[in-house]
Coordinates of C-alpha atoms (C1' of nucleotides) in Angstrom, one line a residue:
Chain A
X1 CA 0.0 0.0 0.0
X2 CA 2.7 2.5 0.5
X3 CA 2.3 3.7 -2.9
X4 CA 4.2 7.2 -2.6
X5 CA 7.6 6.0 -2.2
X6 CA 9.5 8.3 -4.5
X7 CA 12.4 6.5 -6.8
X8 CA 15.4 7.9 -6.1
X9 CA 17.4 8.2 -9.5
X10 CA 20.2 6.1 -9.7
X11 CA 22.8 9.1 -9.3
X12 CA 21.1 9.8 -6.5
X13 CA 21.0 6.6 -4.9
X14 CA 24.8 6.0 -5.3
X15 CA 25.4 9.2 -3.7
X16 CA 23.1 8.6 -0.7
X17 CA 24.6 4.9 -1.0
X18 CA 28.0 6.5 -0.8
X19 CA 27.5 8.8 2.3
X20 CA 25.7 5.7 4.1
X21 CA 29.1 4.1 3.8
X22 CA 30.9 7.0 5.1
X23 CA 28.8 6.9 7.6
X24 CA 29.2 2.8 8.2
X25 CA 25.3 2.3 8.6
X26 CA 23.5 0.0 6.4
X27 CA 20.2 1.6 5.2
X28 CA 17.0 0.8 6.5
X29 CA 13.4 1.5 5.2
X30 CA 11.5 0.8 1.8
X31 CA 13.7 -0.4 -1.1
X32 CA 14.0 1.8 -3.8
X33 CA 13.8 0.5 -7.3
X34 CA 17.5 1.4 -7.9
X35 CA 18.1 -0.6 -4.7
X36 CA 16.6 -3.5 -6.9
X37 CA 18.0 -3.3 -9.8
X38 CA 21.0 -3.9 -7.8
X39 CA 20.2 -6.6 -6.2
X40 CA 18.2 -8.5 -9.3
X41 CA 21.6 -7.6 -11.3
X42 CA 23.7 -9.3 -8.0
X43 CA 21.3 -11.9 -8.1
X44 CA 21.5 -12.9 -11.8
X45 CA 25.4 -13.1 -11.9
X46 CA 25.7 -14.6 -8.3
X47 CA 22.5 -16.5 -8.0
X48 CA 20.9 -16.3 -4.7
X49 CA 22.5 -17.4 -1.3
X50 CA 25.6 -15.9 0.5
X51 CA 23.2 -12.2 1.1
X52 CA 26.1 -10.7 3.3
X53 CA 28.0 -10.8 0.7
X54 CA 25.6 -9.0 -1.7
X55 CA 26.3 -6.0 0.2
X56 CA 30.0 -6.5 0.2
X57 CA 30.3 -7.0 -3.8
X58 CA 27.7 -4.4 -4.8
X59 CA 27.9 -1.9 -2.9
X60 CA 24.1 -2.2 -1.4
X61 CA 24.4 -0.8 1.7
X62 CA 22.2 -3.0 2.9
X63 CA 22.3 -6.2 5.4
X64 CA 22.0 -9.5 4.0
X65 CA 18.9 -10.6 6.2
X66 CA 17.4 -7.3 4.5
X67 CA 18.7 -8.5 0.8
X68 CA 17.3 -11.9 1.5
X69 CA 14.0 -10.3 2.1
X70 CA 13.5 -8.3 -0.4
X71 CA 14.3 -10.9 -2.9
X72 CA 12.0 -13.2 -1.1
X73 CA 9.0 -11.1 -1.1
X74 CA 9.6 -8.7 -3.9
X75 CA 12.0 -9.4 -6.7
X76 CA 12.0 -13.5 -7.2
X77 CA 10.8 -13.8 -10.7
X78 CA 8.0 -16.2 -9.4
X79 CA 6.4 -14.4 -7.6
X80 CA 2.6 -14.1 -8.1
X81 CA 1.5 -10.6 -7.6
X82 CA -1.8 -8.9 -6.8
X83 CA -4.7 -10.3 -4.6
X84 CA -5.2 -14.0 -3.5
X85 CA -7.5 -15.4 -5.6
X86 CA -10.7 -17.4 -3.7
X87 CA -9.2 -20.8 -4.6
X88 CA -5.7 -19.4 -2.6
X89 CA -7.6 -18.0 -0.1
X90 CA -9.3 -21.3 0.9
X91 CA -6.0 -23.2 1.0
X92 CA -4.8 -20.7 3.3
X93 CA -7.7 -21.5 5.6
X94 CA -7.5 -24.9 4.9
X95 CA -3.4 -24.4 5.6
X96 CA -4.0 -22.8 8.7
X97 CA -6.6 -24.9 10.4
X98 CA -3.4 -27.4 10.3
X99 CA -0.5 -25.7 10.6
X100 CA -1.1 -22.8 12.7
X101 CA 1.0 -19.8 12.1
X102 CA 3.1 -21.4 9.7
X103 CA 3.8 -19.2 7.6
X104 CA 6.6 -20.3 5.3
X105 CA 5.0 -24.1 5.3
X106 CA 2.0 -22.4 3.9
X107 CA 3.9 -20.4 1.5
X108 CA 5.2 -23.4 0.3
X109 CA 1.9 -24.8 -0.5
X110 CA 1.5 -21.7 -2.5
X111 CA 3.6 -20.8 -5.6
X112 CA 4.1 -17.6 -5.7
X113 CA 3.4 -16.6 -2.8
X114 CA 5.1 -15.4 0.3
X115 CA 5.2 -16.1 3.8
X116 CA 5.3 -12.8 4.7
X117 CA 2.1 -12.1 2.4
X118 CA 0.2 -14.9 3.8
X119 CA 0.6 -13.4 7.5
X120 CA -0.5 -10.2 6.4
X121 CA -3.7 -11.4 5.0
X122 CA -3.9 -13.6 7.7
X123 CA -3.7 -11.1 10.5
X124 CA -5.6 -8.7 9.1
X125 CA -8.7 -11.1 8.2
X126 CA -8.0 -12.1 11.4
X127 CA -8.7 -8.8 12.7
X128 CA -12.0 -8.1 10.3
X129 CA -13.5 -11.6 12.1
X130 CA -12.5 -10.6 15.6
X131 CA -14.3 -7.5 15.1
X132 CA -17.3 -8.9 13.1
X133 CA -17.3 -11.5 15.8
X134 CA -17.6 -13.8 13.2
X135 CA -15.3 -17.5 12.7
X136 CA -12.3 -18.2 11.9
X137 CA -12.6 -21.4 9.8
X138 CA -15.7 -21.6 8.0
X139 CA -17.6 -25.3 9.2
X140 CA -16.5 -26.8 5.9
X141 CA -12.9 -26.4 6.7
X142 CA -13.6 -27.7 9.9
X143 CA -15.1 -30.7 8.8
X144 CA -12.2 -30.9 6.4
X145 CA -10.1 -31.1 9.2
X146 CA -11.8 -32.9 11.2
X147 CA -12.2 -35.9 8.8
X148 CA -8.7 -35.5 7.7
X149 CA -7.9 -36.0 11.3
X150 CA -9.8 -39.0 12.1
X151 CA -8.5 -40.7 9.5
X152 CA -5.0 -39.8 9.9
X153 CA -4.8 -39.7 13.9
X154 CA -3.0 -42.8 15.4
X155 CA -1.3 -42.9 18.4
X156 CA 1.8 -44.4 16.7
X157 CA 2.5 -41.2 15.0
X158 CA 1.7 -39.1 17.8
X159 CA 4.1 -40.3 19.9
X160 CA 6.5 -40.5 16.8
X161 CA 6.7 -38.2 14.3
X162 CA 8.7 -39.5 11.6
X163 CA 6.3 -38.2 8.9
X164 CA 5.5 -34.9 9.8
X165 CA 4.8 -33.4 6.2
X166 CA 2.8 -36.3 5.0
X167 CA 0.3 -35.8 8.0
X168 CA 0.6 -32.5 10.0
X169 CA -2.4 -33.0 11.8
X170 CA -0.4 -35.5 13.7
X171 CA 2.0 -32.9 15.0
X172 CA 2.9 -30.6 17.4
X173 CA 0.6 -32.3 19.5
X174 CA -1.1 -30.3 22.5
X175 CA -4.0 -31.7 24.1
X176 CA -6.6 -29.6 26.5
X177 CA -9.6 -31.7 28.3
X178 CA -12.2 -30.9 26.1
X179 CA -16.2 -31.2 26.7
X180 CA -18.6 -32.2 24.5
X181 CA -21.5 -29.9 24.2
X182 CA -24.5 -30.9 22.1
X183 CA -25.8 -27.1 22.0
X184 CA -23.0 -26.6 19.6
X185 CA -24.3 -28.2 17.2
X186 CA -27.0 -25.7 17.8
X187 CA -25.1 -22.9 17.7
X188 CA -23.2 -23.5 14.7
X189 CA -26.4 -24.2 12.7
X190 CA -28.9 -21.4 14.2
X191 CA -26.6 -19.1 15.7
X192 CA -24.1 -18.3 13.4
X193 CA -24.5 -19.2 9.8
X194 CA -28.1 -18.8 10.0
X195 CA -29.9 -17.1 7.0
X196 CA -30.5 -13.9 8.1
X197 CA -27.1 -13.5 8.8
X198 CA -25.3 -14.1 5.8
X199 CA -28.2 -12.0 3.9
X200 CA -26.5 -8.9 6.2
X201 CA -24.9 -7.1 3.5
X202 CA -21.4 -6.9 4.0
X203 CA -20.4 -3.7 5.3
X204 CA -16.5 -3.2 5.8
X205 CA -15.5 -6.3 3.5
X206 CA -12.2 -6.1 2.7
X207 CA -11.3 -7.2 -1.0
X208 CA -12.4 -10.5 -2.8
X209 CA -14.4 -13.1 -0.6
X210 CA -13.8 -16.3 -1.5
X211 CA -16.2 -17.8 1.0
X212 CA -19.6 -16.7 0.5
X213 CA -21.7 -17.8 2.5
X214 CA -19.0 -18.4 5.0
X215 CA -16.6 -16.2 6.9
X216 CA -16.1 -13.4 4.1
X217 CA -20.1 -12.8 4.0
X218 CA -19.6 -10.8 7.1
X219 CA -21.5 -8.2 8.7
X220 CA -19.4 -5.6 10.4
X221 CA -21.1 -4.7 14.1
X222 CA -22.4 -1.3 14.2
X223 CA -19.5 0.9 15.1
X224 CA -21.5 1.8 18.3
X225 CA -20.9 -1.8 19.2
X226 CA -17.5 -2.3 18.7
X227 CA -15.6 -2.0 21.4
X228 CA -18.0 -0.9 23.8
X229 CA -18.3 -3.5 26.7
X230 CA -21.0 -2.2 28.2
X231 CA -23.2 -3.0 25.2
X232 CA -22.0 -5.9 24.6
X233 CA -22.6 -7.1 28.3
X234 CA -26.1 -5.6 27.9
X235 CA -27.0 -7.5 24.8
X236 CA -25.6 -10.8 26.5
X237 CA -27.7 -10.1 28.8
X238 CA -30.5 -10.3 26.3
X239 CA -29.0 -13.2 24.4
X240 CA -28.8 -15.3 27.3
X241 CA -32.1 -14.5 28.8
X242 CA -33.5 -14.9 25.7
X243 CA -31.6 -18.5 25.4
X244 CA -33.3 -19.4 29.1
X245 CA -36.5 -19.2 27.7
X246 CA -35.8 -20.4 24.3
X247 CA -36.4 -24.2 23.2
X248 CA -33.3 -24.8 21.3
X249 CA -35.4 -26.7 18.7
X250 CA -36.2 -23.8 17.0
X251 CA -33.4 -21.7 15.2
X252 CA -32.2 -18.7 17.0
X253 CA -34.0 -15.9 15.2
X254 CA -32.9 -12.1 16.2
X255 CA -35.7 -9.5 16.1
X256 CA -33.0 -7.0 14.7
X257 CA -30.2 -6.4 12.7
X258 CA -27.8 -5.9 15.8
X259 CA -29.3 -8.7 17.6
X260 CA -28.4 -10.8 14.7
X261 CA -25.1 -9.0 14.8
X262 CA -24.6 -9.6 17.8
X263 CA -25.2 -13.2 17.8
X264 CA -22.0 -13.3 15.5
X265 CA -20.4 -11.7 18.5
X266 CA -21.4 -14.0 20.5
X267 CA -17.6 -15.4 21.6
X268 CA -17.9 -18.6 20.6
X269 CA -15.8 -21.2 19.1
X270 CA -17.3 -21.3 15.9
X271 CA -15.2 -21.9 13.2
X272 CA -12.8 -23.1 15.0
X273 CA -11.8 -26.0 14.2
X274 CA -11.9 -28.9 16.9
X275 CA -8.4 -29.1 18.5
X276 CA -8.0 -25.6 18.1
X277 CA -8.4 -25.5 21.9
X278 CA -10.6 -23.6 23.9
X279 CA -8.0 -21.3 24.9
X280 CA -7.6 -19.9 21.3
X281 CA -11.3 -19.2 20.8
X282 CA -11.4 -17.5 24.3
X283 CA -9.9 -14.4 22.1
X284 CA -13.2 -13.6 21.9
X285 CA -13.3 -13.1 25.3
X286 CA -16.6 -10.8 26.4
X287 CA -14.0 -9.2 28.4
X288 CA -12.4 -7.7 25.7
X289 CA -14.9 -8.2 22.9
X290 CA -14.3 -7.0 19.7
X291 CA -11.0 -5.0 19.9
X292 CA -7.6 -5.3 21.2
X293 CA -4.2 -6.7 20.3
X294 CA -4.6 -10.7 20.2
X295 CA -2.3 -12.9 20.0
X296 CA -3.8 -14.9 17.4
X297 CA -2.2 -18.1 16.7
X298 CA -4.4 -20.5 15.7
X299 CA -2.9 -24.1 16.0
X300 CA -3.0 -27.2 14.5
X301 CA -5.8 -29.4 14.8
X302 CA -5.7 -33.0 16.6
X303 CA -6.9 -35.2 19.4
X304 CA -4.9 -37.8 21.0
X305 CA -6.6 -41.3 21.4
X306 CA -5.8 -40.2 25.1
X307 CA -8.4 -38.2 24.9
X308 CA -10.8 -40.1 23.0
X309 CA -10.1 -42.6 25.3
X310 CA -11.1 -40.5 28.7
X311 CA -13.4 -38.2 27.3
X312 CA -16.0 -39.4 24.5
X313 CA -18.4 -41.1 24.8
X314 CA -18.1 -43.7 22.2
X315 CA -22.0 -43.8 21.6
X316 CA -22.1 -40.2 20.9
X317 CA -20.1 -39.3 17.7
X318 CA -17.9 -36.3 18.3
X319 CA -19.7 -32.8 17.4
X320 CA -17.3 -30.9 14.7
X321 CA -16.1 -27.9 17.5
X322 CA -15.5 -29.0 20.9
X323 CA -14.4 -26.1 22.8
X324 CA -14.4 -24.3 26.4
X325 CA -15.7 -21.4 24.8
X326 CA -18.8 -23.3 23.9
X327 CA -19.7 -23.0 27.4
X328 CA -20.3 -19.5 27.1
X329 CA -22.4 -19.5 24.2
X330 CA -23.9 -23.2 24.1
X331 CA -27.3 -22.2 25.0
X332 CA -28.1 -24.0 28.2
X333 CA -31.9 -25.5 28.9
X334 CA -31.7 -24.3 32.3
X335 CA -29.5 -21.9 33.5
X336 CA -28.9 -19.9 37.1
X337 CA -28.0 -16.2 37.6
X338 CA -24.9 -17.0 38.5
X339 CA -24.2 -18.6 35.2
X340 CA -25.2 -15.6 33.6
X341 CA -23.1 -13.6 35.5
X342 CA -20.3 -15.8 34.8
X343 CA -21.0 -15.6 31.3
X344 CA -21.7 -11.7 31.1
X345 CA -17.9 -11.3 32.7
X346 CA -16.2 -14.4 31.2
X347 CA -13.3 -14.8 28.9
X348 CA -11.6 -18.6 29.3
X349 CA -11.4 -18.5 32.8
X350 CA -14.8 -17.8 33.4
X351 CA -15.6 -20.0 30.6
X352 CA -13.7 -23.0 32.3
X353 CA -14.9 -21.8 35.9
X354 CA -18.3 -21.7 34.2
X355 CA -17.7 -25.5 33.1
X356 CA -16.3 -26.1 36.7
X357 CA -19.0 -24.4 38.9
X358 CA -21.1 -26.2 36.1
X359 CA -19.9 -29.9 37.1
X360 CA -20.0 -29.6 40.5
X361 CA -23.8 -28.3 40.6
X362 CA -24.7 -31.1 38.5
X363 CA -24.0 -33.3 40.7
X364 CA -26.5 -31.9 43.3
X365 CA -28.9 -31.0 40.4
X366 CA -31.7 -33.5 39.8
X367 CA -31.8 -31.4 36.0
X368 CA -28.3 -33.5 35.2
X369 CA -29.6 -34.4 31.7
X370 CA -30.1 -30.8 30.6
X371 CA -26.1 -30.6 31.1
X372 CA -24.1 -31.6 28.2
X373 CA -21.3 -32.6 30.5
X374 CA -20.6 -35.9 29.9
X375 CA -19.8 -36.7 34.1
X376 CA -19.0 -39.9 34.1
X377 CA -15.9 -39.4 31.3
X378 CA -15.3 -35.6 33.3
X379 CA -15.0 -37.2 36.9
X380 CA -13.3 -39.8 35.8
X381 CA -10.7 -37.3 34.1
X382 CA -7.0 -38.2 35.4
X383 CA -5.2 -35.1 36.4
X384 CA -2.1 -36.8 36.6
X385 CA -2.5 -38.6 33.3
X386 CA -3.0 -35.5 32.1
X387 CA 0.1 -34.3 33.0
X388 CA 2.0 -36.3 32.1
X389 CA 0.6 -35.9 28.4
X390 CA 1.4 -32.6 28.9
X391 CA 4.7 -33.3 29.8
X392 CA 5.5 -36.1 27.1
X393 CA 4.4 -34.6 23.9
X394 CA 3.9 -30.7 24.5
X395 CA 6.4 -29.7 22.0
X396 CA 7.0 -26.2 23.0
X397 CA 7.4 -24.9 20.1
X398 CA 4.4 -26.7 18.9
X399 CA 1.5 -23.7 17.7
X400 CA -1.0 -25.2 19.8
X401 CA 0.6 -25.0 22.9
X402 CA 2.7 -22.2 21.7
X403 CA -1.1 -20.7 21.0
X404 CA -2.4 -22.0 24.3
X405 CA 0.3 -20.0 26.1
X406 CA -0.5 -17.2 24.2
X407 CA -4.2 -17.1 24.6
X408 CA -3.6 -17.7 28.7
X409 CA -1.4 -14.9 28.8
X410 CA -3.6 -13.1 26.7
X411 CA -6.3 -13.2 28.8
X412 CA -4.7 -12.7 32.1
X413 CA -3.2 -9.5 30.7
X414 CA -5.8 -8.5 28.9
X415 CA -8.5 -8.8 31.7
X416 CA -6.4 -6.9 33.5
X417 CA -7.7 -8.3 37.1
X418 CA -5.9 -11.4 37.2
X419 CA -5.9 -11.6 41.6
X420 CA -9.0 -10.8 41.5
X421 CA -10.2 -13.0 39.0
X422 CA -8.4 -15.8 41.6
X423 CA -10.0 -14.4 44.2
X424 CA -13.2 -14.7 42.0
X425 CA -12.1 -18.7 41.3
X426 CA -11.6 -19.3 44.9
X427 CA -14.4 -18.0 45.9
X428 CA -16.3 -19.5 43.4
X429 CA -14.7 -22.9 43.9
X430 CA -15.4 -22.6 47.6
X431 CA -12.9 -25.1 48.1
X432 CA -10.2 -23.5 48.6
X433 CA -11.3 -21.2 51.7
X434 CA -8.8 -18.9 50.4
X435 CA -6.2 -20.9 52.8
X436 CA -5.6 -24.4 50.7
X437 CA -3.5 -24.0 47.7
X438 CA -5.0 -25.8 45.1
X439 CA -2.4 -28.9 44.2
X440 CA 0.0 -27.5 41.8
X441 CA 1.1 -30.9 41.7
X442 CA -0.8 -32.2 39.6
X443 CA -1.2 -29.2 37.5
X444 CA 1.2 -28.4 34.4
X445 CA 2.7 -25.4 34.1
X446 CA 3.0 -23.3 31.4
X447 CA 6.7 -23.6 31.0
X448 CA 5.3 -27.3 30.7
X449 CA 4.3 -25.9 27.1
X450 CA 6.3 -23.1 26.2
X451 CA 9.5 -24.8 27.7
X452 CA 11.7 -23.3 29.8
X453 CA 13.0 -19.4 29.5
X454 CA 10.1 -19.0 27.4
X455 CA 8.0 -16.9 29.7
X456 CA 9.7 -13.4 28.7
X457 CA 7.1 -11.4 27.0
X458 CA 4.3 -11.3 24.6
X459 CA 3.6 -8.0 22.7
X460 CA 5.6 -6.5 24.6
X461 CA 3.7 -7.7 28.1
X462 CA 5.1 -9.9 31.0
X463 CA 3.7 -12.9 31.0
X464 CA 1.7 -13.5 34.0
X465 CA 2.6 -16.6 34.9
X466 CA 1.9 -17.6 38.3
X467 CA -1.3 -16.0 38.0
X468 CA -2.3 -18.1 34.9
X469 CA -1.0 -21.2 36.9
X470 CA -2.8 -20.4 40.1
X471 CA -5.8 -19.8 38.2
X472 CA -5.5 -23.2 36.1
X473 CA -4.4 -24.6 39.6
X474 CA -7.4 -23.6 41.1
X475 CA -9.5 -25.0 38.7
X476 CA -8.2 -28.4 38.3
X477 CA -8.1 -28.1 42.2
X478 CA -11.6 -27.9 41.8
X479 CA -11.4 -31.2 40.3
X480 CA -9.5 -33.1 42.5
X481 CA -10.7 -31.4 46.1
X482 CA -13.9 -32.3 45.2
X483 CA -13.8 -35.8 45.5
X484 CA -12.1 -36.9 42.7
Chain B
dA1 C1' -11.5 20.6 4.8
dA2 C1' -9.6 18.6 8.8
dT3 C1' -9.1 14.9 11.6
dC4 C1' -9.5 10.3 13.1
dC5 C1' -9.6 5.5 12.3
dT6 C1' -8.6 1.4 10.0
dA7 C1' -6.7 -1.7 6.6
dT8 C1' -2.9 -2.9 4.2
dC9 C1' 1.7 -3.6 3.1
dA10 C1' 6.7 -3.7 3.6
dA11 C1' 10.3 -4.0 6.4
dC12 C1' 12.6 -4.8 10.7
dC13 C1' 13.8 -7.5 14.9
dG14 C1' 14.9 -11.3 17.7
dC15 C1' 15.4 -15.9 18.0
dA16 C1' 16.4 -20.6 16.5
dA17 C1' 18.2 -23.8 13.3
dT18 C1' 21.7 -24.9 10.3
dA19 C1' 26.1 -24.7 8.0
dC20 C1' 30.8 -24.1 8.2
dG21 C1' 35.5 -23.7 9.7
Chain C
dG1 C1' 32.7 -30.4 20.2
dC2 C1' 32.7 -25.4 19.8
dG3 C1' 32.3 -20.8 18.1
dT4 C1' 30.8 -18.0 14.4
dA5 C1' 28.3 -16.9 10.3
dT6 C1' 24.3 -17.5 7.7
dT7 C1' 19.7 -18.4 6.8
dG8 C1' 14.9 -18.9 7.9
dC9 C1' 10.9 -18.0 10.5
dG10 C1' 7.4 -15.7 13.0
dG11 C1' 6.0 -11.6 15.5
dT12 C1' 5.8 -6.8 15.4
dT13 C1' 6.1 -2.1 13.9
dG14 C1' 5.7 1.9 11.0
dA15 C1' 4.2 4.3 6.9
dT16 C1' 0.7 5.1 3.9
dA17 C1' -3.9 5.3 1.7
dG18 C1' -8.4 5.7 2.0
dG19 C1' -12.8 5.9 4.2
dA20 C1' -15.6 7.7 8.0
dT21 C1' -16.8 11.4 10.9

DNA sequence: AATCCTATCAACCGCAATACG
DNA sequence: GCGTATTGCGGTTGATAGGAT
């Protein structure tokens, strides 16, 4: 976009080149086409490689890593230029829903394109959903992914990754305890791609859609909405009174344009693809609804027969997104206040505390069946097992935990409150009597994702890590204090 | 018309992996 | 095996254009 760059003349350049040397700095900034035509000439007689030395043999006073990426992104003769067509910009979902932020491995699936393209439309659709509170992956790519990984998924590979580019739903394994929620399925079909919706016309589109119907049919939120919490708490208040009374045979139908924008900021997990963890939807924490820096990494996409194992019921065929964050939007049959205020002031911990506060009432509550909570595979859940897959195949650099990590951190910083929100998860918990400490024995840490030394900073922020621990501490506390 | 806001793009930075001596 | 250089990758930043107010 930055069209106004002016082109210095090649005099021009040589004399600015010249005083950069007698100044010993390597120029920075936009490339200038006589900067180019330098390095295409360097690159045609010396062939690419060896980029320090481009600026030592032709005078570019530029660094190699810069040389390097200009050619990469700019002057390689096969390069595609101009917009991503549909057909590239469904591979890119398709890529992503695997790969995560793998930029380069996508590229590579793309001729012509460029890593550093792909991230930027990447980010910035990224940016357009967030705001239009709208999905990710649109539920074909899902399914897509989710076939691809139930047929490729073996335990074999997971635990041994010989073959990583013949089946990268196999790597970079990170598993989170998911819970099956059949009001998904709901959701996905009345909440968010229902009719009315995609016939919003699309406001802010950015340029060509290749998914009509899906994710690129989007209705912007009115600008009024965006951003403003206090709205959006308001209208959740109206969405989830609305889903108390509602029988959730009947499709969701808003009465008005924003209510039916606003179910598509409902912060969901739709569109994201199963295995893309709860902790990556939470971005769409109500906390911080619809703006904010994120942290967006969405990972790869798997299961581990682990989790099959402990978690699904093998009569009940697995719904296409499992996520925490379906807690806050799965419209629940019966539902107290204090769900509702959990939900109004949620983001993933609220969402899991939700789901916790949620599993221990059901066992008190006669009205079991209207929870979706599978019990008898959630009681039954092995902390320590759990660990210990945490410990044995989180690859830290693997994008889902790497993404896990991010979205914890994420939402600790980002709420902002993170003692009080344990304050909020003790007392909530009511285990804890604010003297126990939850076991942290049991509990992984998030070094046990991001590996060690890898707590530094994200955008810039500390990451909060005992907080996020304690937090996750208290929770699976919850678990195991309460007669587990 | 001025200002603000957002989207987009290009480039930089830091880190990690790899190659090389 | 070790240190250094090089390359590659992903995250982030800054500049700009253009639309909205």
């Amino acid at each position: 976009m930055r069209k106004g760059h002016s082109d210095l003349s090649l005099v021009e350049e040589v004399s600015r080149r010249g005083n950069m040397r007698e100044s010993c700095h390597l120029k920075k900034g936009p490339w200038t086409s006589a900067e180019d035509a330098i390095l295409v000439d360097y690159v045609k007689k010396n062939g690419e490689g060896n980029w320090n030395a481009v600026q030592k043999h032709s005078g570019l006073s530029r660094c190699g890593k810069s040389c390097r990426l200009r050619w990469a992104n700019h002057l390689r003769p096969d390069l595609k230029k101009g917009m991503f067509t549909p057909d590239e910009e469904r591979r890119i979902v398709e890529l992503h829903a695997k790969l995560g932020n793998k930029w380069a491995r996508m590229a590579a699936e793309l001729p012509g394109r460029t890593d550093n393209e792909i991230k930027n439309f990447w980010n910035t659709r990224i940016k357009r959903l967030q705001r239009a509170g709208l999905p990710i992956y649109p539920p074909d790519v899902c399914l897509q992914v989710n076939i691809s990984q139930e047929e490729g998924y073996n335990v074999a590979s997971f635990r041994n990754q010989d073959s990583f580019g013949s089946n990268l739903l196999q790597s970079d394994a990170f598993e989170l305890p998911h819970v099956e929620f059949e009001n998904l399925e709901h959701n996905q079909q009345y909440f968010f791609y229902s009719p009315e919706l995609l016939s919003i016309p699309p406001k802010t589109i950015g340029p060509s859609h290749g998914y009509d119907g899906h994710m690129f049919t989007m209705a912007c939120p009115p600008k009024h909405l965006q951003g403003s919490v206090s709205n959006y708490i308001s209208m959740t208040n109206q969405l989830t009174d609305f889903a108390c009374e509602e029988t959730y045979d009947e499709p969701y139908k808003s009465s008005s344009p924003y209510d039916s924008d606003f179910s598509t900021n409902d912060p969901s997990s739709f569109g994201i693809p199963p295995g893309t963890d709860a902790l990556l939807s939470s971005n769409f924490s109500p906390t911080e609804p619809l703006s904010g820096p994120m942290n967006m990494e969405l990972p790869s996409y798997q299961y581990s027969d682990y989790q099959r194992d402990s978690w699904v019921n093998p009569s009940v065929p697995l719904p296409l997104v499992e996520s925490v964050d379906s807690l806050i939007q799965s419209p629940p049959m019966k539902r107290a206040k204090s769900d509702i205020f959990t939900l109004q002031n949620s983001g993933l911990l609220e969402a899991v505390l939700y789901e916790s506060q949620k599993l221990k009432s059901s066992k008190d509550d006669s009205c079991q069946q209207s929870s979706t909570l599978m019990l008898d595979d959630v009681t039954d859940f092995p902390l320590k097992d759990c660990k210990s897959e945490f410990e044995a195949h989180c690859d830290s650099n693997s994008p889902s935990a790497d993404s896990a990590a991010s979205a914890l951190s994420e939402h600790t910083t980002v709420s902002g409150s993170s003692s009080d929100e344990l304050q909020f998860v003790e007392s909530i918990l009511g285990c804890n009597d604010g003297n126990e400490t939850p076991n942290q024995m049991d509990i992984p840490q998030l070094d046990d994702f991001l590996g060690p030394g890898q707590f530094g900073h994200i955008n810039g922020r500390v990451r909060e890590k005992p907080i996020v621990t304690d937090v996750i501490a208290a929770l699976l506390g919850e678990d195991t204090c309460c007669g587990h």
